[in-house]
Coordinates of C-alpha atoms in Angstrom, one line a residue:
X257 CA 3.3 66.7 47.1
X258 CA 0.4 64.9 45.3
X259 CA 2.2 63.5 42.2
X260 CA 3.4 59.9 41.7
X261 CA 6.4 59.2 43.9
X262 CA 9.7 57.9 42.4
X263 CA 10.6 55.0 44.8
X264 CA 13.3 53.2 42.7
X265 CA 15.7 53.7 39.9
X266 CA 17.9 51.2 38.0
X267 CA 20.3 52.2 35.3
X268 CA 22.9 50.5 33.0
X269 CA 24.9 52.7 30.6
X270 CA 28.3 52.7 28.9
X271 CA 29.6 54.8 31.8
X272 CA 28.2 52.6 34.6
X273 CA 26.4 49.3 35.2
X274 CA 24.3 50.7 38.1
X275 CA 22.5 53.9 39.1
X276 CA 25.3 55.0 41.4
X277 CA 28.1 54.3 38.9
X278 CA 26.3 56.0 36.0
X279 CA 25.4 59.1 37.9
X280 CA 28.9 59.4 39.4
X281 CA 30.5 59.1 36.0
X282 CA 28.2 61.6 34.4
X283 CA 28.9 64.0 37.3
X284 CA 32.6 63.6 36.8
X285 CA 32.2 64.1 33.0
X286 CA 33.4 60.6 32.0
X287 CA 32.6 59.4 28.6
X288 CA 33.1 56.1 26.7
X289 CA 33.4 57.4 23.1
X290 CA 35.6 55.1 21.2
X291 CA 36.3 54.0 17.6
X292 CA 34.5 50.8 16.6
X293 CA 35.2 48.1 14.0
X294 CA 32.7 49.5 11.6
X295 CA 34.0 51.8 8.9
X296 CA 32.1 54.7 7.2
X297 CA 32.1 55.3 3.5
X298 CA 35.4 57.1 3.7
X299 CA 37.0 54.2 5.5
X300 CA 37.2 55.9 8.9
X301 CA 36.1 54.0 12.1
X302 CA 32.7 55.0 13.4
X303 CA 32.8 56.2 16.9
X304 CA 30.2 55.1 19.5
X305 CA 29.5 55.0 23.2
X306 CA 29.2 51.3 24.1
X307 CA 29.3 49.2 27.2
X308 CA 32.7 47.6 27.0
X309 CA 31.6 44.5 28.9
X310 CA 29.3 43.4 26.0
X311 CA 30.7 41.5 23.0
X312 CA 30.9 43.7 19.9
X313 CA 29.2 40.9 17.9
X314 CA 26.0 40.9 19.8
X315 CA 22.9 42.0 17.9
X316 CA 20.9 45.1 18.8
X317 CA 18.2 43.0 20.6
X318 CA 20.9 41.0 22.5
X319 CA 22.6 44.2 23.6
X320 CA 19.3 45.7 24.7
X321 CA 18.5 42.5 26.7
X322 CA 21.8 42.6 28.5
X323 CA 21.5 46.3 29.3
X324 CA 17.9 46.0 30.6
X325 CA 18.6 42.9 32.7
X326 CA 21.4 44.8 34.5
X327 CA 19.2 47.9 34.9
X328 CA 16.4 45.8 36.4
X329 CA 18.7 44.7 39.2
X330 CA 18.5 48.3 40.5
X331 CA 14.8 48.0 41.2
X332 CA 14.5 44.4 42.2
X333 CA 14.0 45.4 45.8
X334 CA 11.0 47.4 44.8
X335 CA 9.4 44.5 42.9
X336 CA 9.7 42.3 46.0
X337 CA 8.0 45.0 48.1
X338 CA 4.8 44.5 46.2
X339 CA 2.8 41.6 47.7
X340 CA -0.4 42.1 45.5
X341 CA 0.9 40.3 42.4
X342 CA 2.9 41.3 39.3
X343 CA 3.9 45.0 38.9
X344 CA 2.6 46.6 35.7
X345 CA 5.4 47.5 33.3
X346 CA 5.3 50.4 30.8
X347 CA 8.2 49.9 28.4
X348 CA 9.8 52.4 26.0
X349 CA 11.7 51.1 23.0
X350 CA 13.4 52.5 19.8
X351 CA 11.3 54.0 17.1
X352 CA 11.1 52.1 13.8
X353 CA 13.6 53.0 11.0
X354 CA 16.5 54.0 13.2
X355 CA 19.2 51.3 13.3
X356 CA 18.7 47.6 13.1
X357 CA 15.3 46.0 13.7
X358 CA 14.5 45.1 17.3
X359 CA 12.9 41.8 18.1
X360 CA 10.3 43.1 20.6
X361 CA 8.8 39.7 21.6
X362 CA 12.3 38.2 22.4
X363 CA 13.2 41.3 24.4
X364 CA 10.0 41.3 26.4
X365 CA 10.3 37.6 27.0
X366 CA 13.8 38.0 28.3
X367 CA 12.7 40.8 30.6
X368 CA 9.8 38.7 32.0
X369 CA 12.2 35.8 32.7
X370 CA 14.6 38.1 34.5
X371 CA 11.8 39.5 36.6
X372 CA 10.8 36.0 37.7
X373 CA 7.1 36.6 37.2
X374 CA 7.0 39.9 39.2
X375 CA 6.1 42.0 36.1
X376 CA 3.3 42.2 33.7
X377 CA 3.6 44.2 30.5
X378 CA 0.9 46.8 30.1
X379 CA 2.1 48.4 26.8
X380 CA 5.2 48.9 24.7
X381 CA 5.9 52.4 23.3
X382 CA 8.2 52.4 20.3
X383 CA 8.9 56.1 20.1
X384 CA 12.6 56.5 20.5
X385 CA 13.7 59.4 22.8
X386 CA 10.0 60.2 23.5
X387 CA 9.1 56.6 24.4
X388 CA 10.1 56.9 28.1
X389 CA 7.9 59.9 28.5
X390 CA 4.9 58.3 26.8
X391 CA 5.3 55.3 29.1
X392 CA 5.7 57.7 32.1
X393 CA 2.5 59.5 31.2
X394 CA 0.5 56.3 30.9
X395 CA 1.8 55.0 34.2
X396 CA 1.1 58.3 35.9
X397 CA -2.5 58.3 34.6
X398 CA -3.1 54.6 35.7
X399 CA -1.7 55.3 39.2
X400 CA -4.0 58.3 39.5
X401 CA -7.1 56.4 38.4
X402 CA -6.3 53.2 40.3
X403 CA -5.8 51.0 37.2
X404 CA -2.2 50.3 38.2
X405 CA -2.7 49.6 41.8
X406 CA -0.1 51.1 44.2
X407 CA 3.0 50.6 42.2
X408 CA 4.1 50.8 38.5
X409 CA 7.4 50.3 36.7
X410 CA 8.4 52.5 33.8
X411 CA 11.4 51.4 31.7
X412 CA 13.2 52.2 28.5
X413 CA 16.1 50.6 26.7
X414 CA 17.9 51.2 23.4
X415 CA 21.1 50.5 21.7
X416 CA 22.7 51.8 18.5
X417 CA 26.0 50.1 19.4
X418 CA 25.6 46.9 17.4
X419 CA 27.4 46.5 14.1
X420 CA 24.2 46.5 12.0
X421 CA 23.0 49.8 13.5
X422 CA 26.4 51.4 13.2
X423 CA 26.6 50.4 9.5
X424 CA 23.1 51.8 8.9
X425 CA 23.9 55.1 10.6
X426 CA 27.1 55.3 8.6
X427 CA 25.4 54.6 5.3
X428 CA 22.8 57.3 6.1
X429 CA 25.7 59.7 7.1
X430 CA 24.1 60.4 10.5
X431 CA 27.2 59.6 12.5
X432 CA 29.7 62.2 13.6
X433 CA 32.5 62.2 11.1
X434 CA 34.2 63.9 8.1
X435 CA 31.1 63.6 6.0
X436 CA 28.9 65.0 8.7
X437 CA 30.6 67.3 11.3
X438 CA 27.2 67.9 12.8
X439 CA 26.4 64.2 13.3
X440 CA 25.7 62.1 16.3
X441 CA 27.7 59.5 18.3
X442 CA 25.6 56.3 18.6
X443 CA 25.1 55.2 22.2
X444 CA 23.0 52.8 24.4
X445 CA 21.3 52.7 27.8
X446 CA 18.6 51.1 29.8
X447 CA 16.7 52.2 32.9
X448 CA 13.7 51.5 35.1
X449 CA 11.9 53.9 37.3
X450 CA 9.5 52.7 40.0
X451 CA 6.5 54.9 40.7
X452 CA 4.2 54.7 43.7
X453 CA 0.8 56.1 44.1
X454 CA 0.8 59.2 46.4
X455 CA 1.0 58.0 50.0
X456 CA 1.7 54.3 49.1
X457 CA 5.5 54.5 49.6
X458 CA 5.2 54.3 53.4
X459 CA 2.8 51.3 53.2
X460 CA 5.3 49.5 50.8
X461 CA 8.3 50.5 53.0
X462 CA 10.0 52.4 50.2
X463 CA 11.9 55.6 50.4
X464 CA 10.9 58.3 47.8
X465 CA 13.6 59.8 45.7
X466 CA 11.4 62.5 44.3
X467 CA 7.9 63.2 42.9
X468 CA 6.7 63.3 39.3
X469 CA 4.8 66.6 39.1
X470 CA 3.5 66.3 35.6
X471 CA 4.0 64.9 32.0
X472 CA 3.1 66.2 28.6
X473 CA 3.1 64.7 25.1
X474 CA 3.0 66.2 21.6
X475 CA 3.8 65.6 17.9
X476 CA 6.2 67.7 15.8
X477 CA 4.9 68.2 12.3
X478 CA 8.4 69.0 10.9
X479 CA 10.6 66.4 12.6
X480 CA 14.3 65.6 12.0
X481 CA 13.5 63.0 9.4
X482 CA 11.9 65.5 7.1
X483 CA 15.2 67.4 6.9
X484 CA 13.5 70.9 6.9
X485 CA 13.7 73.6 9.5
X486 CA 11.5 72.8 12.6
X487 CA 9.4 75.5 14.1
X488 CA 9.4 73.5 17.3
X489 CA 5.6 73.3 17.3
X490 CA 5.6 69.9 19.1
X491 CA 8.1 70.8 21.8
X492 CA 6.4 74.2 22.3
X493 CA 3.0 72.5 22.8
X494 CA 4.4 70.0 25.4
X495 CA 6.1 72.7 27.3
X496 CA 3.0 74.9 27.3
X497 CA 1.0 72.0 28.8
X498 CA 3.5 71.8 31.6
X499 CA 3.7 75.5 32.1
X500 CA -0.1 75.8 32.4
X501 CA -0.3 72.8 34.8
X502 CA -1.2 74.0 38.3
X503 CA 1.4 71.8 39.9
X504 CA 4.2 71.3 37.3
X505 CA 4.1 74.9 36.2
X506 CA 3.6 76.5 39.6
X507 CA 7.1 78.0 39.5
X508 CA 10.2 77.9 37.3
X509 CA 12.3 74.8 37.0
X510 CA 15.8 74.9 38.3
X511 CA 17.3 73.2 35.3
X512 CA 16.6 71.5 31.9
X513 CA 17.8 68.1 30.7
X514 CA 17.5 67.1 27.1
X515 CA 17.6 63.4 25.9
X516 CA 18.9 64.6 22.5
X517 CA 22.2 63.9 20.7
X518 CA 24.5 66.8 19.8
X519 CA 23.2 67.9 16.4
X520 CA 22.4 71.6 16.0
X521 CA 18.9 70.7 14.8
X522 CA 17.9 69.9 18.4
X523 CA 19.5 73.0 19.9
X524 CA 17.7 75.2 17.5
X525 CA 14.4 73.5 18.1
X526 CA 14.8 73.9 21.9
X527 CA 15.7 77.6 21.5
X528 CA 12.5 78.3 19.6
X529 CA 10.3 76.4 22.2
X530 CA 12.2 78.1 25.1
X531 CA 11.3 81.6 23.8
X532 CA 7.6 80.7 23.9
X533 CA 7.8 79.2 27.4
X534 CA 10.3 81.5 29.1
X535 CA 8.1 81.6 32.3
X536 CA 8.8 78.0 33.0
X537 CA 12.6 78.1 32.4
X538 CA 15.4 78.7 34.9
X539 CA 17.3 82.0 35.1
X540 CA 20.0 81.7 34.1
X541 CA 19.2 79.0 31.7
X542 CA 20.9 75.7 32.3
X543 CA 20.5 72.8 29.9
X544 CA 22.2 69.4 30.1
X545 CA 22.3 67.2 27.0
X546 CA 22.4 63.4 27.1
X547 CA 24.5 63.3 24.0
X548 CA 27.4 65.0 25.8
X549 CA 27.9 62.0 28.2
X550 CA 26.1 59.1 26.7
X551 CA 26.0 59.7 22.9
X552 CA 22.6 59.1 21.3
X553 CA 21.1 56.6 23.8
X554 CA 17.7 56.9 22.1
X555 CA 14.9 55.6 24.2
X556 CA 17.4 54.8 27.0
X557 CA 18.2 58.4 27.6
X558 CA 14.9 59.1 29.3
X559 CA 15.5 57.2 32.6
X560 CA 19.1 58.2 32.6
X561 CA 18.2 61.9 32.5
X562 CA 15.5 61.4 35.1
X563 CA 18.1 59.9 37.3
X564 CA 20.3 63.0 36.8
X565 CA 17.4 65.2 37.7
X566 CA 16.8 63.4 41.0
X567 CA 20.4 63.9 42.0
X568 CA 21.3 67.3 40.7
X569 CA 20.8 69.0 44.1
X570 CA 23.6 66.9 45.6
X571 CA 25.9 67.8 42.7
X572 CA 25.3 71.6 43.0
X573 CA 25.1 72.1 46.7
X574 CA 21.4 72.1 47.2
X575 CA 18.6 74.4 46.2
X576 CA 18.1 73.1 42.7
X577 CA 15.4 70.5 43.1
X578 CA 12.9 71.0 40.3
X579 CA 13.9 69.8 36.8
X580 CA 12.4 69.7 33.3
X581 CA 13.4 66.7 31.2
X582 CA 12.3 66.2 27.6
X583 CA 12.9 63.9 24.6
X584 CA 12.1 64.3 20.9
X585 CA 12.3 61.3 18.5
X586 CA 13.7 61.6 14.9
X587 CA 10.1 60.9 13.7
X588 CA 8.5 63.7 15.6
X589 CA 7.1 62.2 18.9
X590 CA 7.7 64.6 21.8
X591 CA 7.5 64.0 25.6
X592 CA 8.4 66.0 28.6
X593 CA 8.1 65.9 32.4
X594 CA 8.8 67.9 35.5
X595 CA 10.3 66.1 38.5
X596 CA 11.2 67.3 41.9
X597 CA 13.5 65.8 44.5
X598 CA 12.1 64.9 47.8
X599 CA 12.9 67.4 50.6
X600 CA 14.6 64.8 52.7
X601 CA 17.0 63.7 49.9

């Protein structure tokens, strides 16, 4: 395998404050969907998927800081394995216009303090559900060219569980409720994925969980925010790039994981892109949707779904090791990747 190796994974979600707890809960089908203190225009409580350990009065930024700090603990051993200086960080964040405003500088400063000078921010990608894949693509390219050294950290965090975001979603009638039976359940999540340059994991003393075979990015000209039927041009393009890649598209994937919430818009979009890229897809088709277990975790869904991808073979008795994961933002940014579990896992 010649792709970047996944050598660490840290997660924090409403169903688990670590990688192991989150993945075990998702495997068991556990959810944390519950009524909140925020009421919609009809006076009904807005439901959300929130980490119960966090105070409901925290702001969006404060919730994201708490989630990301906890997720960072899962990769702290990786950061200490790097003796050549701070590890480059590629960070995915929410897209503008969805939920309350995020204080990026405060969030990044809190992360740097939690990392104890072991990280340096390369770039922030404010692209919602596609943000993690944009960060992943940049990290992969920098590892390949040597700009990132031997190790890189790719993270993403989001929260729509704060009161201001819930109120905004309710006012826009985006939440699942009587006014919108095809709506979404707001969620939150944070995750960090450590990537090593091919062959560097042994030198660093790190055990690879899997390998990133390829990434692809695109833009959808008719996104969710335009409220018109999508022809799935963006997702089709991203999948075509992976299908034509000599490594990522060498054979069919064994499963598909979507970072999307549960609205029918996203299912229709995938169906159209799937038909144009059937050669890449599994038979029979298997699609897991982040919204079913986490609600709309936004940018944070990316690392969570990658974690699921790296553990699917254990869940299903082996043999299903190659997975396609993708994410589409409300504004039209699209990202996707193909990841494969290491043979020894």
